[in-house]
Coordinates of C-alpha atoms in Angstrom, one line a residue:
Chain E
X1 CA -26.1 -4.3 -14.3
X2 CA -28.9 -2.0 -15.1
X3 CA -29.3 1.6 -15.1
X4 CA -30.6 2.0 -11.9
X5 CA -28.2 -0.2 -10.1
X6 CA -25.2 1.7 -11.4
X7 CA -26.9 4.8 -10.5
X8 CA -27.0 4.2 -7.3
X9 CA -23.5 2.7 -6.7
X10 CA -22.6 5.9 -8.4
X11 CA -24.3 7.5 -5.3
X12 CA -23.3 4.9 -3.2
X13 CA -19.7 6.0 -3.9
X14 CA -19.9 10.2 -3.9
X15 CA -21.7 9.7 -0.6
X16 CA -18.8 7.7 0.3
X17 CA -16.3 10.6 -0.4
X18 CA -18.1 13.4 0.9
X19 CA -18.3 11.3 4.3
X20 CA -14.7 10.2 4.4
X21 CA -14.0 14.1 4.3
X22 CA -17.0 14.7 6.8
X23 CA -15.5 12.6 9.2
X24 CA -11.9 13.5 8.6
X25 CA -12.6 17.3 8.6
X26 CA -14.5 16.9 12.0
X27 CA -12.1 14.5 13.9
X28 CA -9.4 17.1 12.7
X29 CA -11.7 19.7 14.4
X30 CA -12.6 18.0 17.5
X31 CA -8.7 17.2 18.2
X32 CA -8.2 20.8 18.5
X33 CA -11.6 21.7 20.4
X34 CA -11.4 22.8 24.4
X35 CA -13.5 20.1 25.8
X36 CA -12.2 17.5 23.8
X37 CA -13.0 15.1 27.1
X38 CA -16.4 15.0 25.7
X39 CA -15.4 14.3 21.9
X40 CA -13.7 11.0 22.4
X41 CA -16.0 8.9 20.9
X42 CA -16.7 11.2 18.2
X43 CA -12.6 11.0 17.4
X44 CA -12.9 7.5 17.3
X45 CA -16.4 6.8 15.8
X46 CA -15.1 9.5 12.6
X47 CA -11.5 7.5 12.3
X48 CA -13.6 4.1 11.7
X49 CA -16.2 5.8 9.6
X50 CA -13.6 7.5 7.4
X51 CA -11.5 4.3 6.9
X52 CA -14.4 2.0 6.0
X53 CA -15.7 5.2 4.0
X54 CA -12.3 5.2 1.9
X55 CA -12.1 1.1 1.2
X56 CA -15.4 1.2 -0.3
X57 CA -15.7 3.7 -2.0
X58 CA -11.9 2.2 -3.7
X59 CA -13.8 -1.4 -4.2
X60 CA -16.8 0.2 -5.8
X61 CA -14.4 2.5 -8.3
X62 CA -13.1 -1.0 -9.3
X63 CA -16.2 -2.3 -9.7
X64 CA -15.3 -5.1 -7.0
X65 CA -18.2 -7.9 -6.4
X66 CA -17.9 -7.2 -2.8
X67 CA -19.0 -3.8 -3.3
X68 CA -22.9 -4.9 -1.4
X69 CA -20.9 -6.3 1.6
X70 CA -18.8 -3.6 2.0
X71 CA -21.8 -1.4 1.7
X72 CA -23.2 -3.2 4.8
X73 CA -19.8 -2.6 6.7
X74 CA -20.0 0.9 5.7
X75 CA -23.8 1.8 6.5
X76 CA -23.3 0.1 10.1
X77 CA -19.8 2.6 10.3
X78 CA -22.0 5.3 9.1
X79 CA -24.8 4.6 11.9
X80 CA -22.9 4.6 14.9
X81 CA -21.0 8.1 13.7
X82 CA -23.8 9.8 13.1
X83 CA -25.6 8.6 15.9
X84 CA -22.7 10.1 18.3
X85 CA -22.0 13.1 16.0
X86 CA -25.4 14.3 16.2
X87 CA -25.0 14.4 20.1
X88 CA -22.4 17.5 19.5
X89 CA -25.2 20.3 18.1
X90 CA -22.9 23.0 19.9
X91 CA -20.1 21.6 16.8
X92 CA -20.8 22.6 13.6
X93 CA -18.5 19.8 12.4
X94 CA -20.3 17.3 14.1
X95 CA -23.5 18.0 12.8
X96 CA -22.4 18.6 9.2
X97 CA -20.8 15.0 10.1
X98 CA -23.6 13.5 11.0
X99 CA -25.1 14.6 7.7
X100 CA -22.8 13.1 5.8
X101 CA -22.7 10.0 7.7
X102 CA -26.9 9.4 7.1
X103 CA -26.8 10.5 3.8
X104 CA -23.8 7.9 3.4
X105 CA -26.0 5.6 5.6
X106 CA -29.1 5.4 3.2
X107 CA -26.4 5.4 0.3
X108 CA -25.0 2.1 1.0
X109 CA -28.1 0.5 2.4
X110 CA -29.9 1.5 -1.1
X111 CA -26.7 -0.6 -3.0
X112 CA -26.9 -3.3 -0.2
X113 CA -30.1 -4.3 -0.6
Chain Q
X1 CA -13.8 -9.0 26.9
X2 CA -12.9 -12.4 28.0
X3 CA -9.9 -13.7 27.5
X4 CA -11.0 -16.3 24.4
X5 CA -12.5 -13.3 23.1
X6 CA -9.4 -11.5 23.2
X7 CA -7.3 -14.6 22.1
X8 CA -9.9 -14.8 19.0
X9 CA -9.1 -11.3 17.7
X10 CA -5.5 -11.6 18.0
X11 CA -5.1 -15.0 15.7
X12 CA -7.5 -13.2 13.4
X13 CA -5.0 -9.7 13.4
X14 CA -2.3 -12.4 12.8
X15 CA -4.4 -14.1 10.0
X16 CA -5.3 -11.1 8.5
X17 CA -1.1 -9.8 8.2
X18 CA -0.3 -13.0 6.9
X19 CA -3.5 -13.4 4.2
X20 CA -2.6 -9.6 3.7
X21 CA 1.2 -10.2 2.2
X22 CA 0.1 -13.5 0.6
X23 CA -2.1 -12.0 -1.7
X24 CA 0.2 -8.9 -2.7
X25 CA 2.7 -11.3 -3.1
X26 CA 0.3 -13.6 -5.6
X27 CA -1.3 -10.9 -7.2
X28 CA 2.6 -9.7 -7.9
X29 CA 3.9 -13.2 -8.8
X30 CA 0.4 -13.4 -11.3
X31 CA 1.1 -10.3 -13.1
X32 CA 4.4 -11.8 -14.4
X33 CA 3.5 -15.1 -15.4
X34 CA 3.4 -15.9 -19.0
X35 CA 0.2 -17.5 -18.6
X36 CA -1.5 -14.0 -17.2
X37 CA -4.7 -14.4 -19.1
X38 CA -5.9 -17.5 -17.3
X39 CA -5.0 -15.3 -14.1
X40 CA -7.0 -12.2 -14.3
X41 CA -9.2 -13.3 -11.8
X42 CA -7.0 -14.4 -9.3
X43 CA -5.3 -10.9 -9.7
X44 CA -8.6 -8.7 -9.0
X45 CA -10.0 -10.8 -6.2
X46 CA -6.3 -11.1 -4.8
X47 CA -6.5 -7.0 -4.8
X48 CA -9.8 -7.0 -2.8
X49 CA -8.6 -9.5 -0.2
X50 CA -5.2 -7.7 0.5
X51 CA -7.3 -4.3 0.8
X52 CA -10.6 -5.8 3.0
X53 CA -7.9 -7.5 5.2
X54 CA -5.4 -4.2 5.6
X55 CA -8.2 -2.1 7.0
X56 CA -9.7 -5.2 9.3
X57 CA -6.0 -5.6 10.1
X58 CA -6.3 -1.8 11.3
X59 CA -9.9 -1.7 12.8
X60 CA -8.7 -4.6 14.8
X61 CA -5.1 -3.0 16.2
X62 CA -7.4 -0.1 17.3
X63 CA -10.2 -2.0 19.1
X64 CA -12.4 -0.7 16.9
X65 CA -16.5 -2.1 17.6
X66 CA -16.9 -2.3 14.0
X67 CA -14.3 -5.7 14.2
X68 CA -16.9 -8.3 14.2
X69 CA -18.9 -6.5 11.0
X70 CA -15.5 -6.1 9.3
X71 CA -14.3 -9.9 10.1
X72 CA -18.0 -11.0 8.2
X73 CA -17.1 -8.4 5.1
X74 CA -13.3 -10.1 5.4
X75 CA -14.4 -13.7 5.4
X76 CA -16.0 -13.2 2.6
X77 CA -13.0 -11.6 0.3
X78 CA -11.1 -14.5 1.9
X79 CA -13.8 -17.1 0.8
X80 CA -13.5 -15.8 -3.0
X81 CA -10.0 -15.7 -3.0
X82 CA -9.4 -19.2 -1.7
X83 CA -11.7 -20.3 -4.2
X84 CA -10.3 -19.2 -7.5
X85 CA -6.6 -19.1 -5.7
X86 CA -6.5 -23.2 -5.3
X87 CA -7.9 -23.8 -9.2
X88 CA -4.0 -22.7 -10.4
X89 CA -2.5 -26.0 -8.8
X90 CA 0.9 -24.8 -11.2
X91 CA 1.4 -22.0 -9.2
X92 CA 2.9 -22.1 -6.0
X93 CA 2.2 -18.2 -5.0
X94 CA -1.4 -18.9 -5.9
X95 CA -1.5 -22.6 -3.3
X96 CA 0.4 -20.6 -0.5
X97 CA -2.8 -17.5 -1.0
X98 CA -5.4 -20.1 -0.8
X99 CA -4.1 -21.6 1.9
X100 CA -3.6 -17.7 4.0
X101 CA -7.1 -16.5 2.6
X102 CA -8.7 -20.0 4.2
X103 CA -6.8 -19.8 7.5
X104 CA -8.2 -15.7 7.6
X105 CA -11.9 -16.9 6.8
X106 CA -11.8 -19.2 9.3
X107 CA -10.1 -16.7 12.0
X108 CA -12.9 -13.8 11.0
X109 CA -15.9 -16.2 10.9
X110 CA -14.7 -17.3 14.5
X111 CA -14.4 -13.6 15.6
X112 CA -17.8 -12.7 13.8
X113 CA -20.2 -15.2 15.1
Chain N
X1 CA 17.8 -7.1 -6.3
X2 CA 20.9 -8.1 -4.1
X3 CA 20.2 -10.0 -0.4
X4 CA 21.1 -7.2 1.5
X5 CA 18.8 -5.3 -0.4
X6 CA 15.9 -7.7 0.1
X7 CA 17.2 -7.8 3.6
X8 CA 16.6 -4.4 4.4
X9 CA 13.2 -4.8 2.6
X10 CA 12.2 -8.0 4.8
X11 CA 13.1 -6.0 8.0
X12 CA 11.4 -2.8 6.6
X13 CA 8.5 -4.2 5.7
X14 CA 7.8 -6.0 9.2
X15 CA 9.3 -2.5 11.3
X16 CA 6.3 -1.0 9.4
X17 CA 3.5 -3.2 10.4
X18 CA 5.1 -3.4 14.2
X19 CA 4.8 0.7 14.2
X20 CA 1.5 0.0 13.0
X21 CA 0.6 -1.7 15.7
X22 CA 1.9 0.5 18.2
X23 CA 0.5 3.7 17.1
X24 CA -3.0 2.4 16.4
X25 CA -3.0 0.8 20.1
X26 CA -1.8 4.3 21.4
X27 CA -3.8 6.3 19.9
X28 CA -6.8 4.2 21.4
X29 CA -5.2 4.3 24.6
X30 CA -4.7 8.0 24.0
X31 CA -8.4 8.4 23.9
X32 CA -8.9 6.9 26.8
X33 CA -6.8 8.6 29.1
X34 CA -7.8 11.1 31.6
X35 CA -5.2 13.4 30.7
X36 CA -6.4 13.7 27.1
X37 CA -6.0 17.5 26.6
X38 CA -2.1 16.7 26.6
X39 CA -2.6 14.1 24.2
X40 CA -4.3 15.9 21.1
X41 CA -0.8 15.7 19.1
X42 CA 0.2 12.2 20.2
X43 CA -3.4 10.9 18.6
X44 CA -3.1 13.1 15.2
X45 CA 0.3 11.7 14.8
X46 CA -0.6 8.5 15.5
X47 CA -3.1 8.4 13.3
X48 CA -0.7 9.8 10.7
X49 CA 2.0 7.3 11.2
X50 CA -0.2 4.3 11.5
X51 CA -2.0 5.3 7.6
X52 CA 1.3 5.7 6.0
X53 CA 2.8 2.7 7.6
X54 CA 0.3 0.6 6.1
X55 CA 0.9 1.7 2.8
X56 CA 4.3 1.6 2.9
X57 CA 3.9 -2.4 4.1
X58 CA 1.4 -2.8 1.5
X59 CA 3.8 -1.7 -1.5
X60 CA 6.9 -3.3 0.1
X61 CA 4.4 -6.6 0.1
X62 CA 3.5 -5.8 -3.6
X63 CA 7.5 -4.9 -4.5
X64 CA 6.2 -1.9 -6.0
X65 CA 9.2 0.6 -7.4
X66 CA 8.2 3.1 -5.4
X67 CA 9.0 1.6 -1.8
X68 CA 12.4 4.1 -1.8
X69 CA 9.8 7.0 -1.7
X70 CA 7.2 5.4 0.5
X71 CA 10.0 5.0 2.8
X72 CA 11.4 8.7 2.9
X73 CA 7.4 9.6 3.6
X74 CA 7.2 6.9 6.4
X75 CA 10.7 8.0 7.6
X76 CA 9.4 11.2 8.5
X77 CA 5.8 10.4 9.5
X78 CA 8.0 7.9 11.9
X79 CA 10.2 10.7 13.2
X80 CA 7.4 13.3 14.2
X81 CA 5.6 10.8 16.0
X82 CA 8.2 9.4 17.9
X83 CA 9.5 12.6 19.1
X84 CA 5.9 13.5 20.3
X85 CA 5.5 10.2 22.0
X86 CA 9.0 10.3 23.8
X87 CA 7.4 13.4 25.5
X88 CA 4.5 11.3 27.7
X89 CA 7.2 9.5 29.9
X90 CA 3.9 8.4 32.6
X91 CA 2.1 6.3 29.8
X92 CA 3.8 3.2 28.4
X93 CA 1.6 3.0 25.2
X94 CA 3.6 6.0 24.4
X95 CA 7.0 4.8 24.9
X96 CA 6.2 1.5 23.5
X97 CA 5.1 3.5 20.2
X98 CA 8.1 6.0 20.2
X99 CA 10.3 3.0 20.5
X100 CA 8.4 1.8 17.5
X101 CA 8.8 4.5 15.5
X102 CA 12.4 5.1 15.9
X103 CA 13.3 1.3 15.2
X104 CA 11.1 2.0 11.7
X105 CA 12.2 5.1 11.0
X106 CA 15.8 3.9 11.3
X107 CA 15.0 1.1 8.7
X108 CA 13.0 3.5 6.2
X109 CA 16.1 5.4 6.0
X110 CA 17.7 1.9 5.5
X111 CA 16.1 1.3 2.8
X112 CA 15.5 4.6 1.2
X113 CA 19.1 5.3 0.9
Chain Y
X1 CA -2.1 28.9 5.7
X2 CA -2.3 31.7 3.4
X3 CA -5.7 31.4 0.9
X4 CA -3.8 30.8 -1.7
X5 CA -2.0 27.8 -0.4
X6 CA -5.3 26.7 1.1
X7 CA -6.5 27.0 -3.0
X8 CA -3.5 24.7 -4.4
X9 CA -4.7 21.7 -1.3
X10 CA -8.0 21.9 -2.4
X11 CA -6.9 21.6 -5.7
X12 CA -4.7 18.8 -5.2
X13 CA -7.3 17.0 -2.9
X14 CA -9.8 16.7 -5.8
X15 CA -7.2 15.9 -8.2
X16 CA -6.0 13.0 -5.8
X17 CA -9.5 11.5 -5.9
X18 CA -10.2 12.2 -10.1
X19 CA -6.7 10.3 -10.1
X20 CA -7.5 7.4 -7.8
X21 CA -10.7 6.7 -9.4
X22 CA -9.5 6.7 -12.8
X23 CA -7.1 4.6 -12.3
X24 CA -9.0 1.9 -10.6
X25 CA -11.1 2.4 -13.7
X26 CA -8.2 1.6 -15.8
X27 CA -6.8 -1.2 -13.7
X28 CA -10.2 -3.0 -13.6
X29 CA -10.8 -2.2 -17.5
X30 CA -7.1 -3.6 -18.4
X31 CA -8.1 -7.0 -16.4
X32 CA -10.5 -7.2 -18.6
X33 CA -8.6 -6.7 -22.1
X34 CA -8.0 -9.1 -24.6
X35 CA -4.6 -8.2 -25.0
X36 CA -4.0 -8.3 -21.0
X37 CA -0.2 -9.2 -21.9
X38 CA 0.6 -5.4 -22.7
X39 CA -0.7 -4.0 -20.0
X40 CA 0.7 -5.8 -16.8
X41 CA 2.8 -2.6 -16.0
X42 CA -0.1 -0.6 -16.5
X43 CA -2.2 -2.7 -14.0
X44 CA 0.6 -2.5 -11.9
X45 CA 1.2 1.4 -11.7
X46 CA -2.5 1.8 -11.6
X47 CA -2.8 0.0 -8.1
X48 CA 0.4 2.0 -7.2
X49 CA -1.0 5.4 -7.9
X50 CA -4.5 4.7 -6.5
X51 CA -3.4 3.9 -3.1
X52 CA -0.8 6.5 -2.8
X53 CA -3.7 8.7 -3.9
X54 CA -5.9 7.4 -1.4
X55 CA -3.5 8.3 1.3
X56 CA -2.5 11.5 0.1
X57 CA -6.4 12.8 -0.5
X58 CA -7.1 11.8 3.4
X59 CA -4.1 12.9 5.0
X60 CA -4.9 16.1 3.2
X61 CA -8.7 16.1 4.3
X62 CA -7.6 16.0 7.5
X63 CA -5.3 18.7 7.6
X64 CA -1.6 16.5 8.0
X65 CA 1.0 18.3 8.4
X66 CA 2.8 15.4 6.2
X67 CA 0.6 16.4 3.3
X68 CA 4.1 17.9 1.3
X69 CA 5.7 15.0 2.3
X70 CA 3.0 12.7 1.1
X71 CA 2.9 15.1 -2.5
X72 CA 5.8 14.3 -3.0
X73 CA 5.2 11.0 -3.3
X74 CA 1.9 10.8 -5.0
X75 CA 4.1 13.3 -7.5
X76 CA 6.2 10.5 -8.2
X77 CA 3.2 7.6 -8.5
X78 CA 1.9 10.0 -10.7
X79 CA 4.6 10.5 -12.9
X80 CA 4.9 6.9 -13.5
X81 CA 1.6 5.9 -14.4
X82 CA 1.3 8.8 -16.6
X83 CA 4.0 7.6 -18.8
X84 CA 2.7 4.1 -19.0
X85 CA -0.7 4.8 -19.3
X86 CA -0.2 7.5 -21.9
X87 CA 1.7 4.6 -24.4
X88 CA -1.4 2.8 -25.2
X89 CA -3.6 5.1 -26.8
X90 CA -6.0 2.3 -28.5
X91 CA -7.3 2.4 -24.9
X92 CA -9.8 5.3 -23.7
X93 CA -9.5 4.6 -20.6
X94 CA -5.2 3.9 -20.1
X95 CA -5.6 8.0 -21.8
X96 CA -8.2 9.1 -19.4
X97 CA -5.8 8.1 -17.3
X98 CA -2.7 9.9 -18.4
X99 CA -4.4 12.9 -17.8
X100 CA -5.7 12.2 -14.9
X101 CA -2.4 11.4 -13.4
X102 CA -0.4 14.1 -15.1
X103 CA -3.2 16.2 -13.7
X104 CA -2.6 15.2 -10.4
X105 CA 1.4 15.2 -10.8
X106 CA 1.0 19.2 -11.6
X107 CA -1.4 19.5 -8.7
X108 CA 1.0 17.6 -5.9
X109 CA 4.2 19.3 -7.1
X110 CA 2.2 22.7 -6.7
X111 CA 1.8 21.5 -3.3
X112 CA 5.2 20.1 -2.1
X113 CA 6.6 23.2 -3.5

């Protein structure tokens, strides 16, 4: 592997984390929110994201050989989160969300490639 | 969602339980064989496959849009599984994975395409 | 490891994935109701239950030595959600997952003791 | 949640993930020893300790109410793969580790306290 491969899975993987927590923070947050009716999808697009977040950034610790398909997974989880989370600009959750979720994006689409 | 559709999804949930245990059971069974250094593979990419299929398992239960980019990302742990699974023909743990790990690739390619 | 012992396991181990099941289809009915504003602590615990379920199946598929613990955490995330569901008589995805719960929180205890 | 309880989660959530990482390190770097033989348990715990971590760290991120519960148990996970991981000290990265784990131990009990 060379240096700038493992650099980037390095990324690849702290992006990871910081969106699992993004997500998880801000699903936590909409749950308690007064017009949760329109944060539905936002619950359930942060759930996914955080889940497929968590497994890959566990296969890349390992060092697993699917670490580039579950980087794909994980940029397409990312993509439809932050797309949705980025609706919610009166949410400060959401949009530090949808942050994470493009910076995680570009992340795993960099170690995909 | 038609009703094959629907039919689809549920064999590969089912597929995906079953490949699940198989491999924690292998990877168990592996770890205690005397012969363990011919079984280091089978052990991380039994690892991988349990983990890709628990959260497809998941994403599925849920109805999660993400299922058909999760079933490609779990066919694939399934395919390298099966693979290196069926070349330890002494162990029967390792026959009964590659046979759960082919039946899930063929139930996630079915719900991916 | 005596029968009943592996007994209990067996029937553990497949309460866990069936409460699985249950609380990831009600929290995505959950989300999808009309009444949702009453439903903000049957999703979180859903959520809940469903994460440490899996785990607790997982390790119970692995026979790790710590399924007696797992199974004092899933005995409680059981419990909380159950009671919550049990509340939300009008929506059958509820009592289908309180039901759930109870039946996997009786055999946590089971097999914790 | 007084600050100083709000300190010890945070605390424990980043010890969760410096645990779960180094042990898939560990478990991934023991697959590949030449002396695999010694360190099945140690592979074994690892897997343990990184999935309970796992859990923990995101029921915590996402404010569980379970998250004493689920100390408690990562406490334990800890506590074993401390021990084994701390008896082969030709390996830097079974010690790195130990202390990650016994790190994380101190860190949970603080928290299910």
């Amino acid at each position: 592997m060379t240096a700038l491969i493992a650099q980037r899975m390095q990324d690849c993987l702290d992006a990871c984390l910081t969106c699992m927590r993004a997500c998880e923070t801000c699903a936590a947050a909409c749950l308690a929110e007064s017009e949760i009716d329109m944060l539905r999808e936002c619950i359930r697009l942060d759930r996914d994201c955080a889940d497929v977040c968590a497994l890959t950034a566990q296969l890349m610790m390992r060092g697993s050989d699917l670490y580039a398909h579950a980087a794909r997974l994980c940029a397409e989880a990312c993509a439809r989160c932050a797309q949705e989370c980025a609706q919610h600009v009166q949410h400060d959750h959401c949009l530090v969300c949808a942050e994470a979720c493009r910076a995680c994006e570009a992340a795993c689409r960099a170690v995909a490639a």
